[in-house]
Each structure stands twice: as C-alpha cells, then as structure tokens.
Coordinates of N, CA and C and ligand atoms in Angstrom, one line a residue:
X1 N -0.4 17.1 -38.2 CA -1.0 16.2 -37.2 C 0.0 15.6 -36.3
X2 N -0.1 15.7 -34.9 CA 0.9 15.1 -34.0 C 0.6 13.6 -33.8
X3 N 1.5 13.0 -33.1 CA 1.4 11.5 -32.8 C 0.0 11.2 -32.2
X4 N -0.4 12.0 -31.2 CA -1.6 11.7 -30.5 C -2.8 11.8 -31.4
X5 N -2.9 12.9 -32.2 CA -4.0 13.2 -33.1 C -4.1 12.1 -34.1
X6 N -3.0 11.6 -34.6 CA -3.0 10.5 -35.6 C -3.6 9.3 -35.0
X7 N -3.2 9.0 -33.8 CA -3.6 7.8 -33.1 C -5.2 7.8 -32.9
X8 N -5.6 9.0 -32.5 CA -7.1 9.1 -32.1 C -8.0 9.2 -33.3
X9 N -7.5 9.5 -34.5 CA -8.3 9.7 -35.6 C -9.3 8.5 -35.9
X10 N -8.8 7.3 -35.8 CA -9.6 6.1 -36.0 C -10.7 6.0 -35.0
X11 N -10.4 6.3 -33.7 CA -11.4 6.2 -32.7 C -12.4 7.3 -32.9
X12 N -12.0 8.5 -33.3 CA -12.9 9.6 -33.6 C -14.0 9.1 -34.5
X13 N -13.6 8.5 -35.6 CA -14.6 8.0 -36.6 C -15.4 6.9 -36.2
X14 N -14.8 5.9 -35.5 CA -15.5 4.7 -35.1 C -16.4 4.9 -33.9
X15 N -16.1 5.7 -32.9 CA -16.9 5.8 -31.7 C -17.0 7.1 -31.1
X16 N -16.0 7.9 -31.1 CA -16.0 9.2 -30.3 C -17.1 10.1 -30.8
X17 N -17.2 10.2 -32.2 CA -18.2 11.1 -32.8 C -19.6 10.7 -32.3
X18 N -19.9 9.4 -32.2 CA -21.2 8.9 -31.8 C -21.4 9.3 -30.3
X19 N -20.4 9.2 -29.5 CA -20.6 9.6 -28.1 C -20.8 11.1 -27.9
X20 N -20.0 11.8 -28.7 CA -20.2 13.3 -28.6 C -21.6 13.7 -29.0
X21 N -22.1 13.1 -30.0 CA -23.4 13.4 -30.6 C -24.5 13.1 -29.5
X22 N -24.3 12.0 -28.7 CA -25.2 11.6 -27.7 C -25.2 12.5 -26.5
X23 N -24.0 12.9 -26.1 CA -23.8 13.6 -24.8 C -23.8 15.1 -24.8
X24 N -23.2 15.6 -25.8 CA -23.0 17.1 -25.8 C -24.3 17.9 -25.8
X25 N -25.3 17.4 -26.5 CA -26.6 18.1 -26.5 C -27.2 18.2 -25.1
X26 N -26.7 17.5 -24.1 CA -27.3 17.6 -22.7 C -26.9 19.0 -22.1
X27 N -25.8 19.6 -22.7 CA -25.3 20.9 -22.1 C -26.4 21.9 -22.2
X28 N -26.7 22.7 -21.1 CA -27.7 23.7 -21.1 C -27.4 24.8 -20.1
X29 N -28.1 25.9 -20.3 CA -27.8 27.1 -19.3 C -26.5 27.7 -19.5
X30 N -25.8 28.0 -18.4 CA -24.4 28.5 -18.5 C -23.5 27.3 -18.5
X31 N -22.7 27.2 -19.6 CA -21.9 26.0 -19.9 C -20.4 26.4 -19.9
X32 N -19.6 25.5 -19.2 CA -18.2 25.7 -19.3 C -17.6 24.4 -20.0
X33 N -16.8 24.6 -21.0 CA -16.1 23.5 -21.6 C -14.6 23.7 -21.2
X34 N -14.0 22.6 -20.7 CA -12.6 22.6 -20.3 C -11.8 21.9 -21.4
X35 N -10.6 22.4 -21.8 CA -9.8 21.7 -22.7 C -10.5 21.5 -24.1
X36 N -11.0 22.6 -24.6 CA -11.8 22.5 -25.8 C -11.0 22.1 -27.1
X37 N -9.7 22.3 -27.0 CA -8.8 21.8 -28.1 C -9.2 22.6 -29.4
X38 N -9.4 21.8 -30.5 CA -9.7 22.4 -31.8 C -11.2 22.7 -31.9
X39 N -12.0 22.2 -30.9 CA -13.5 22.5 -31.0 C -14.2 21.3 -31.5
X40 N -13.8 20.1 -31.2 CA -14.4 18.9 -31.7 C -15.9 18.7 -31.2
X41 N -16.2 19.4 -30.1 CA -17.6 19.2 -29.6 C -18.5 20.3 -30.1
X42 N -17.9 21.3 -30.7 CA -18.7 22.5 -31.1 C -20.0 22.2 -31.9
X43 N -19.9 21.4 -32.9 CA -21.1 21.2 -33.7 C -22.2 20.4 -33.1
X44 N -21.9 19.8 -31.9 CA -22.9 19.0 -31.2 C -23.7 19.7 -30.1
X45 N -23.2 21.0 -29.8 CA -24.0 21.7 -28.8 C -25.3 22.1 -29.4
X46 N -26.4 22.0 -28.5 CA -27.7 22.5 -28.9 C -27.8 24.0 -28.4
X47 N -27.4 24.9 -29.2 CA -27.2 26.3 -28.7 C -28.5 26.9 -28.3
X48 N -29.6 26.3 -28.7 CA -30.9 26.9 -28.2 C -31.1 26.7 -26.7
X49 N -30.5 25.7 -26.2 CA -30.6 25.4 -24.8 C -29.5 26.1 -23.9
X50 N -28.7 26.8 -24.6 CA -27.5 27.4 -23.9 C -27.6 28.9 -23.8
X51 N -27.4 29.4 -22.6 CA -27.4 30.8 -22.4 C -26.0 31.4 -22.7
X52 N -25.0 30.8 -22.1 CA -23.6 31.3 -22.4 C -22.7 30.0 -22.5
X53 N -21.7 30.1 -23.3 CA -20.8 28.9 -23.5 C -19.4 29.5 -23.4
X54 N -18.7 29.1 -22.3 CA -17.3 29.4 -22.1 C -16.4 28.3 -22.7
X55 N -15.8 28.6 -23.8 CA -14.9 27.5 -24.4 C -13.5 27.8 -23.9
X56 N -12.9 26.9 -23.1 CA -11.6 27.2 -22.5 C -10.6 26.1 -22.8
X57 N -9.4 26.5 -22.7 CA -8.2 25.6 -22.8 C -7.1 26.2 -22.2
X58 N -6.1 25.4 -21.8 CA -4.9 26.1 -21.2 C -4.2 27.0 -22.2
X59 N -4.3 26.7 -23.4 CA -3.9 27.6 -24.5 C -4.9 27.5 -25.6
X60 N -5.7 28.6 -25.9 CA -6.7 28.6 -26.9 C -6.0 28.4 -28.3
X61 N -6.5 27.5 -29.1 CA -5.8 27.2 -30.4 C -6.4 28.0 -31.5
X62 N -5.6 28.4 -32.5 CA -6.1 29.1 -33.6 C -7.2 28.3 -34.4
X63 N -7.0 27.0 -34.4 CA -8.0 26.2 -35.1 C -9.4 26.3 -34.4
X64 N -9.4 26.5 -33.1 CA -10.7 26.6 -32.4 C -11.3 28.0 -32.9
X65 N -10.5 29.0 -32.9 CA -11.0 30.3 -33.3 C -11.6 30.3 -34.7
X66 N -10.8 29.5 -35.6 CA -11.2 29.4 -37.0 C -12.6 28.7 -37.1
X67 N -12.7 27.6 -36.3 CA -14.0 26.8 -36.3 C -15.1 27.6 -35.8
X68 N -14.9 28.5 -34.9 CA -15.9 29.3 -34.3 C -16.5 30.3 -35.3
X69 N -15.7 30.7 -36.3 CA -16.1 31.7 -37.3 C -17.3 31.2 -38.1
X70 N -17.4 29.9 -38.3 CA -18.5 29.4 -39.1 C -19.8 29.1 -38.4
X71 N -19.8 29.5 -37.1 CA -20.9 29.1 -36.2 C -21.9 30.3 -36.1
X72 N -23.2 29.9 -36.1 CA -24.2 30.9 -35.9 C -24.3 31.0 -34.4
X73 N -25.0 32.1 -33.9 CA -25.2 32.2 -32.5 C -23.9 32.4 -31.7
X74 N -22.9 32.9 -32.3 CA -21.6 33.0 -31.6 C -21.5 34.1 -30.6
X75 N -22.5 34.9 -30.5 CA -22.5 36.0 -29.5 C -22.6 35.4 -28.1
X76 N -23.1 34.2 -27.9 CA -23.2 33.7 -26.6 C -21.9 32.8 -26.2
X77 N -21.0 32.8 -27.1 CA -19.8 32.0 -26.9 C -18.5 32.9 -26.6
X78 N -17.8 32.5 -25.6 CA -16.5 33.2 -25.3 C -15.4 32.2 -25.1
X79 N -14.2 32.6 -25.6 CA -13.0 31.7 -25.5 C -12.1 32.3 -24.4
X80 N -11.4 31.5 -23.7 CA -10.5 32.0 -22.6 C -9.5 31.0 -22.3
X81 N -8.2 31.4 -22.1 CA -7.1 30.6 -21.6 C -7.3 30.3 -20.2
X82 N -7.6 29.0 -19.9 CA -7.9 28.6 -18.5 C -7.3 27.2 -18.2
X83 N -6.6 27.1 -17.0 CA -6.2 25.8 -16.6 C -7.2 25.3 -15.6
X84 N -7.6 24.0 -15.8 CA -8.6 23.5 -14.9 C -8.3 23.4 -13.5
X85 N -7.0 23.4 -13.1 CA -6.6 23.3 -11.7 C -6.8 24.7 -11.0
X86 N -7.1 25.7 -11.7 CA -7.3 27.0 -11.1 C -8.3 27.8 -12.0
X87 N -9.6 27.5 -11.8 CA -10.6 28.1 -12.7 C -10.9 29.5 -12.2
X88 N -10.8 30.5 -13.1 CA -11.0 31.9 -12.7 C -12.5 32.3 -12.7
X89 N -13.3 31.5 -12.0 CA -14.8 31.7 -12.0 C -15.2 31.6 -10.5
X90 N -16.3 32.4 -10.2 CA -16.9 32.2 -8.8 C -17.5 30.9 -8.6
X91 N -17.8 30.6 -7.4 CA -18.4 29.3 -7.0 C -19.8 29.2 -7.7
X92 N -20.2 27.9 -8.0 CA -21.6 27.6 -8.4 C -22.2 28.4 -9.4
X93 N -21.5 28.6 -10.6 CA -22.1 29.5 -11.6 C -22.5 28.7 -12.9
X94 N -22.0 27.5 -13.0 CA -22.3 26.8 -14.3 C -23.3 25.7 -14.1
X95 N -24.3 25.6 -15.1 CA -25.3 24.5 -15.1 C -24.7 23.2 -15.6
X96 N -23.7 23.4 -16.6 CA -23.1 22.2 -17.2 C -21.6 22.5 -17.3
X97 N -20.8 21.5 -16.9 CA -19.4 21.5 -17.2 C -19.1 20.3 -18.2
X98 N -18.4 20.6 -19.3 CA -18.1 19.6 -20.3 C -16.6 19.4 -20.4
X99 N -16.1 18.2 -20.4 CA -14.7 18.0 -20.8 C -14.6 16.6 -21.5
X100 N -13.9 16.6 -22.6 CA -13.7 15.4 -23.4 C -12.2 15.1 -23.6
X101 N -11.7 14.0 -23.2 CA -10.3 13.6 -23.4 C -9.3 14.6 -22.8
X102 N -9.6 15.1 -21.7 CA -8.8 16.2 -21.0 C -8.0 15.6 -19.8
X103 N -8.7 14.9 -18.9 CA -8.0 14.6 -17.7 C -6.9 13.6 -17.8
X104 N -6.7 13.0 -18.9 CA -5.5 12.1 -19.1 C -4.2 12.9 -19.0
X105 N -4.3 14.2 -19.3 CA -3.1 15.0 -19.3 C -3.0 16.1 -18.3
X106 N -4.0 16.1 -17.4 CA -4.0 17.1 -16.3 C -3.1 16.6 -15.2
X107 N -2.2 17.5 -14.8 CA -1.1 17.1 -13.9 C -1.7 16.7 -12.5
X108 N -2.6 17.5 -11.9 CA -3.2 17.2 -10.7 C -4.7 17.0 -10.9
X109 N -5.0 15.7 -11.1 CA -6.4 15.3 -11.4 C -7.4 15.8 -10.3
X110 N -7.0 15.4 -9.0 CA -8.0 15.7 -7.9 C -8.2 17.2 -7.8
X111 N -7.2 18.0 -8.0 CA -7.4 19.5 -7.9 C -8.3 20.0 -9.0
X112 N -8.1 19.4 -10.2 CA -9.0 19.8 -11.4 C -10.4 19.4 -11.1
X113 N -10.6 18.2 -10.6 CA -12.0 17.8 -10.3 C -12.7 18.7 -9.2
X114 N -11.9 19.0 -8.2 CA -12.4 19.9 -7.1 C -12.8 21.2 -7.7
X115 N -12.0 21.7 -8.6 CA -12.3 23.0 -9.2 C -13.6 22.9 -10.1
X116 N -13.8 21.8 -10.8 CA -15.0 21.6 -11.5 C -16.2 21.6 -10.6
X117 N -16.0 20.9 -9.5 CA -17.1 20.8 -8.5 C -17.5 22.2 -7.9
X118 N -16.4 23.0 -7.6 CA -16.6 24.3 -7.1 C -17.4 25.2 -8.0
X119 N -17.2 25.2 -9.3 CA -17.9 26.2 -10.2 C -19.2 25.6 -10.6
X120 N -19.5 24.4 -10.4 CA -20.8 23.8 -10.8 C -21.9 24.1 -9.8
X121 N -23.0 24.5 -10.3 CA -24.2 24.7 -9.4 C -24.5 23.4 -8.7
X122 N -25.2 23.5 -7.6 CA -25.6 22.3 -6.8 C -26.4 21.3 -7.6
X123 N -27.3 21.9 -8.5 CA -28.1 21.0 -9.3 C -27.5 20.9 -10.8
X124 N -26.3 21.2 -10.9 CA -25.6 21.2 -12.2 C -25.2 19.8 -12.6
X125 N -24.7 19.6 -13.9 CA -24.3 18.3 -14.4 C -23.0 18.4 -15.1
X126 N -22.2 17.4 -14.9 CA -20.9 17.3 -15.7 C -21.1 16.2 -16.8
X127 N -20.6 16.6 -18.0 CA -20.7 15.7 -19.1 C -19.3 15.4 -19.6
X128 N -18.9 14.1 -19.7 CA -17.5 13.8 -20.0 C -17.3 12.6 -20.9
X129 N -16.2 12.6 -21.6 CA -15.6 11.5 -22.3 C -14.1 11.4 -21.9
X130 N -13.6 10.3 -21.5 CA -12.2 10.2 -21.1 C -11.7 8.8 -21.6
X131 N -10.4 8.7 -21.7 CA -9.8 7.4 -21.9 C -9.1 7.0 -20.7
X132 N -9.3 5.7 -20.3 CA -8.8 5.2 -19.0 C -8.1 3.9 -19.1
X133 N -7.6 3.4 -18.0 CA -6.9 2.1 -18.0 C -8.0 1.0 -18.3
X134 N -7.8 0.2 -19.3 CA -8.9 -0.8 -19.7 C -9.0 -1.9 -18.6
X135 N -10.1 -2.5 -18.6 CA -10.4 -3.6 -17.6 C -9.7 -4.9 -17.9
X136 N -9.6 -5.2 -19.2 CA -9.0 -6.4 -19.7 C -7.5 -6.5 -19.2
X137 N -7.2 -7.7 -18.5 CA -5.9 -7.8 -17.7 C -4.7 -7.6 -18.7
X138 N -4.6 -8.4 -19.8 CA -3.4 -8.2 -20.6 C -3.2 -6.8 -21.1
X139 N -4.4 -6.2 -21.5 CA -4.3 -4.8 -22.0 C -3.9 -3.8 -20.9
X140 N -4.4 -4.1 -19.7 CA -4.0 -3.3 -18.5 C -2.5 -3.3 -18.3
X141 N -1.9 -4.5 -18.4 CA -0.4 -4.6 -18.2 C 0.3 -3.8 -19.3
X142 N -0.2 -4.0 -20.6 CA 0.4 -3.4 -21.7 C 0.3 -1.8 -21.6
X143 N -0.8 -1.3 -21.2 CA -1.0 0.1 -21.1 C -0.1 0.7 -20.0
X144 N 0.0 0.0 -18.8 CA 0.9 0.4 -17.8 C 2.4 0.4 -18.2
X145 N 2.7 -0.6 -19.0 CA 4.1 -0.8 -19.5 C 4.5 0.3 -20.5
X146 N 3.6 0.6 -21.4 CA 4.0 1.6 -22.4 C 3.7 3.1 -22.0
X147 N 3.1 3.2 -20.8 CA 2.7 4.6 -20.4 C 3.9 5.6 -20.4
X148 N 5.0 5.2 -19.8 CA 6.1 6.2 -19.7 C 6.5 6.8 -21.1
X149 N 6.6 5.8 -22.0 CA 7.1 6.3 -23.4 C 5.9 7.1 -24.1
X150 N 4.7 6.6 -23.9 CA 3.5 7.2 -24.5 C 3.4 8.7 -24.0
X151 N 3.6 8.8 -22.7 CA 3.5 10.2 -22.1 C 4.4 11.2 -22.7
X152 N 5.6 10.7 -23.1 CA 6.6 11.6 -23.7 C 6.1 11.9 -25.2
X153 N 5.6 10.8 -25.9 CA 5.3 11.0 -27.3 C 4.0 11.8 -27.5
X154 N 3.1 11.7 -26.4 CA 1.7 12.3 -26.6 C 1.5 13.4 -25.6
X155 N 2.4 14.3 -25.5 CA 2.3 15.6 -24.8 C 1.7 15.4 -23.4
X156 N 2.2 14.5 -22.6 CA 1.8 14.4 -21.2 C 0.6 13.6 -21.0
X157 N 0.0 13.0 -22.0 CA -1.2 12.1 -21.9 C -0.8 10.8 -21.2
X158 N -1.7 10.4 -20.3 CA -1.5 9.1 -19.6 C -2.5 8.1 -20.0
X159 N -2.1 6.8 -20.2 CA -3.0 5.8 -20.7 C -3.6 5.0 -19.5
X160 N -3.1 5.3 -18.3 CA -3.5 4.4 -17.2 C -4.1 5.1 -16.0
X161 N -5.0 6.0 -16.3 CA -5.7 6.7 -15.2 C -7.0 6.0 -14.9
X162 N -7.5 6.1 -13.7 CA -8.8 5.5 -13.3 C -9.7 6.7 -13.0
X163 N -10.2 7.3 -14.0 CA -10.9 8.6 -13.9 C -12.2 8.5 -13.0
X164 N -12.9 7.4 -13.1 CA -14.1 7.2 -12.3 C -13.8 7.2 -10.8
X165 N -12.7 6.5 -10.5 CA -12.3 6.4 -9.1 C -12.0 7.8 -8.6
X166 N -11.2 8.6 -9.4 CA -10.8 10.0 -9.0 C -12.1 10.8 -8.8
X167 N -13.0 10.6 -9.7 CA -14.2 11.4 -9.7 C -15.1 11.1 -8.5
X168 N -15.2 9.9 -8.2 CA -16.0 9.5 -7.0 C -15.3 9.9 -5.7
X169 N -14.0 9.9 -5.7 CA -13.3 10.3 -4.5 C -13.6 11.7 -4.2
X170 N -13.8 12.5 -5.2 CA -14.1 14.0 -5.0 C -15.6 14.2 -4.9
X171 N -16.4 13.1 -4.6 CA -17.8 13.2 -4.3 C -18.7 13.6 -5.4
X172 N -18.4 13.0 -6.6 CA -19.3 13.1 -7.7 C -20.1 11.8 -7.8
X173 N -21.3 11.8 -8.2 CA -22.1 10.6 -8.4 C -22.3 10.4 -9.9
X174 N -22.0 9.2 -10.4 CA -22.1 9.0 -11.8 C -23.6 8.7 -12.1
X175 N -24.2 9.4 -13.0 CA -25.6 9.2 -13.4 C -25.8 8.4 -14.6
X176 N -24.9 8.5 -15.5 CA -25.0 7.6 -16.7 C -23.5 7.3 -17.2
X177 N -23.3 6.1 -17.6 CA -21.9 5.7 -18.0 C -22.0 4.7 -19.1
X178 N -21.1 4.9 -20.0 CA -20.9 4.0 -21.2 C -19.4 3.7 -21.3
X179 N -19.1 2.4 -21.4 CA -17.7 2.0 -21.6 C -17.6 1.5 -23.0
X180 N -16.7 1.9 -23.8 CA -16.6 1.5 -25.2 C -15.1 1.4 -25.6
X181 N -14.9 0.9 -26.8 CA -13.5 0.7 -27.3 C -12.8 -0.2 -26.4
X182 N -13.3 -1.4 -26.2 CA -12.7 -2.4 -25.3 C -12.4 -1.8 -23.9
X183 N -13.3 -1.0 -23.4 CA -13.2 -0.3 -22.1 C -12.0 0.7 -22.0
X184 N -11.5 1.0 -23.1 CA -10.4 2.1 -23.1 C -11.1 3.4 -22.9
X185 N -12.3 3.6 -23.3 CA -13.0 4.9 -23.2 C -14.2 4.8 -22.3
X186 N -14.5 5.9 -21.7 CA -15.8 6.0 -20.9 C -16.4 7.3 -21.3
X187 N -17.7 7.3 -21.3 CA -18.4 8.6 -21.5 C -19.6 8.6 -20.5
X188 N -20.0 9.8 -20.1 CA -21.1 9.8 -19.2 C -21.5 11.1 -18.6
X189 N -22.3 11.1 -17.6 CA -22.7 12.3 -16.9 C -22.7 12.1 -15.4
X190 N -22.5 13.2 -14.7 CA -22.4 13.0 -13.2 C -22.9 14.3 -12.5
X191 N -23.3 14.1 -11.3 CA -23.8 15.2 -10.5 C -23.0 15.2 -9.1
X192 N -23.2 16.3 -8.4 CA -22.6 16.3 -7.0 C -23.3 15.3 -6.2
X193 N -22.5 14.5 -5.4 CA -23.1 13.4 -4.6 C -23.7 14.1 -3.3
X194 N -23.0 15.1 -2.8 CA -23.6 15.8 -1.6 C -23.6 17.3 -1.9
X195 N -24.8 17.9 -1.5 CA -24.8 19.3 -1.7 C -25.1 20.0 -0.4
Ligands
LIG1 C1 -6.6 15.5 -26.3 S1 -7.1 17.2 -26.4 C2 -8.9 17.0 -26.4 C3 -9.5 18.2 -27.1 C4 -11.0 18.1 -27.2 N1 -11.6 18.3 -25.9 C5 -11.5 16.8 -27.8 O1 -12.3 16.2 -27.3 O2 -11.0 16.6 -29.0 C6 -6.8 17.7 -24.7 C7 -7.0 19.2 -24.5 O3 -6.9 19.4 -23.1 C8 -6.2 20.6 -22.9 N2 -5.6 20.5 -21.5 C9 -4.7 19.6 -21.0 N3 -4.5 19.9 -19.7 C10 -5.3 21.0 -19.4 C11 -5.4 21.7 -18.2 N4 -4.7 21.4 -17.1 N5 -6.3 22.7 -18.2 C12 -7.0 23.0 -19.3 N6 -6.9 22.4 -20.5 C13 -6.0 21.3 -20.5 C14 -5.1 20.5 -23.9 O4 -4.5 21.8 -24.2 C15 -5.9 20.0 -25.1 O5 -6.4 21.0 -25.9

C-alpha cells in the first residue's frame, strides 16, 4: 500500500463508501468511468441500468482486472488505457461519466473537464467525488502549505484544488452536491449548463 492509499483508507471506511453507494447507482446507459484505479466503484454500479461500461485509467491496473473477474454481467464491461485530457471517443456518446478522486492529480484540469463535456450526451450526467481545498481558513492555509511535499509523496495528487470552480468555468451546472469530511471532500452530479 502506498502513502496515498494508506492515508485514504480511513476516509474510505468513514465516508467515501457511503458516498459511492449513494452516487454510483445513478450511472445508466453508456457509461464512462475515468481513473477507475483498483475498481473501488465496481460493486456499486447497478448493471441492470447499464448498456456498456468503459472502465478506463491512464494505466489499467492488474488489481482492477482481478476485481472484474468476480463480477457477473462482465460482457458489457470493457477496460482501456485512457488519459482524460485526450479521450479516444467520438462526441456525445456517453449517458453518464463517472470519476472519483481523479482530478486532484490530472495535470491539465480544464482540458480534462472539456474532454468529459465533449463525450457526454447533451442530456447526460456526470457523477463525481473529489477532494478539494477545504473551506475552513486554518485548514486551507495548512493544505496550501503542505501541498508541494504532499504532491511528491502522493504521486502528483494536489490538496488545494477548487474543483467546483473549474467545473463551472467549463460550463457544467451542479445538480446535486454534498460536502463532507470537514469540506475536504465533495460528491455530486452535474449536467451541461448550455447545450
Ligand atoms: C486516487 S486514484 C482513485 C481511484 C478510484 N477512482 C477511486 O475512487 O478509488 C486516482 C486514479 O486516477 C488515475 N488518473 C490520474 N490522472 C489521470 C489522467 N490524466 N487520466 C486518467 N486517469 C488518471 C490514476 O491512475 C489513479 O488510478
């Protein structure tokens, strides 16, 4: 287990599992998951509502492939090495795009969000969980202060991103939002603001 995974384990048990359970079953139709990692969201998909599920990551991990083996209905699931800043899909083909704890380490956030918007159908929905710069002032200072060291220890992960701002700048409208873990985490769903 690396430094980041060790740190996140407590949050996974205390709150992330609950948020995954609440949000991931919203995914329906043709679904794209970005940065699937080891497949933490896999068991929460309602596969009856899903036509195809593209599980992607910049590098598909063996642990994801292993976790997939135990799943029923896997004929509708495909894995693919994909970087969010350059999605190898045509415009407007996905009903749902899912990403959880991914944009903290994407180098060009705006480019990634624009790609998500491009491949999402006009009536499609994005489902997300991210960690962001907390609202509490002392914590905000602390997160900004430790970010350079954290980024090195945690594989390029940033503690001080304002994901909602970046998302809204690229013309997404937040439909549902929950802040948790003393506002370190956000989870929610969003749609295109203009179609
Ligand atoms: C912290 S892990 C989260 C994994 C999983 N989504 C979860 O909720 O546990 C971040 C994942 O995002 C992937 N990732 C980071 N940057 C990416 C990018 N530019 N494009 C696609 N995947 C990326 C990493 O490879 C990693 O698997």
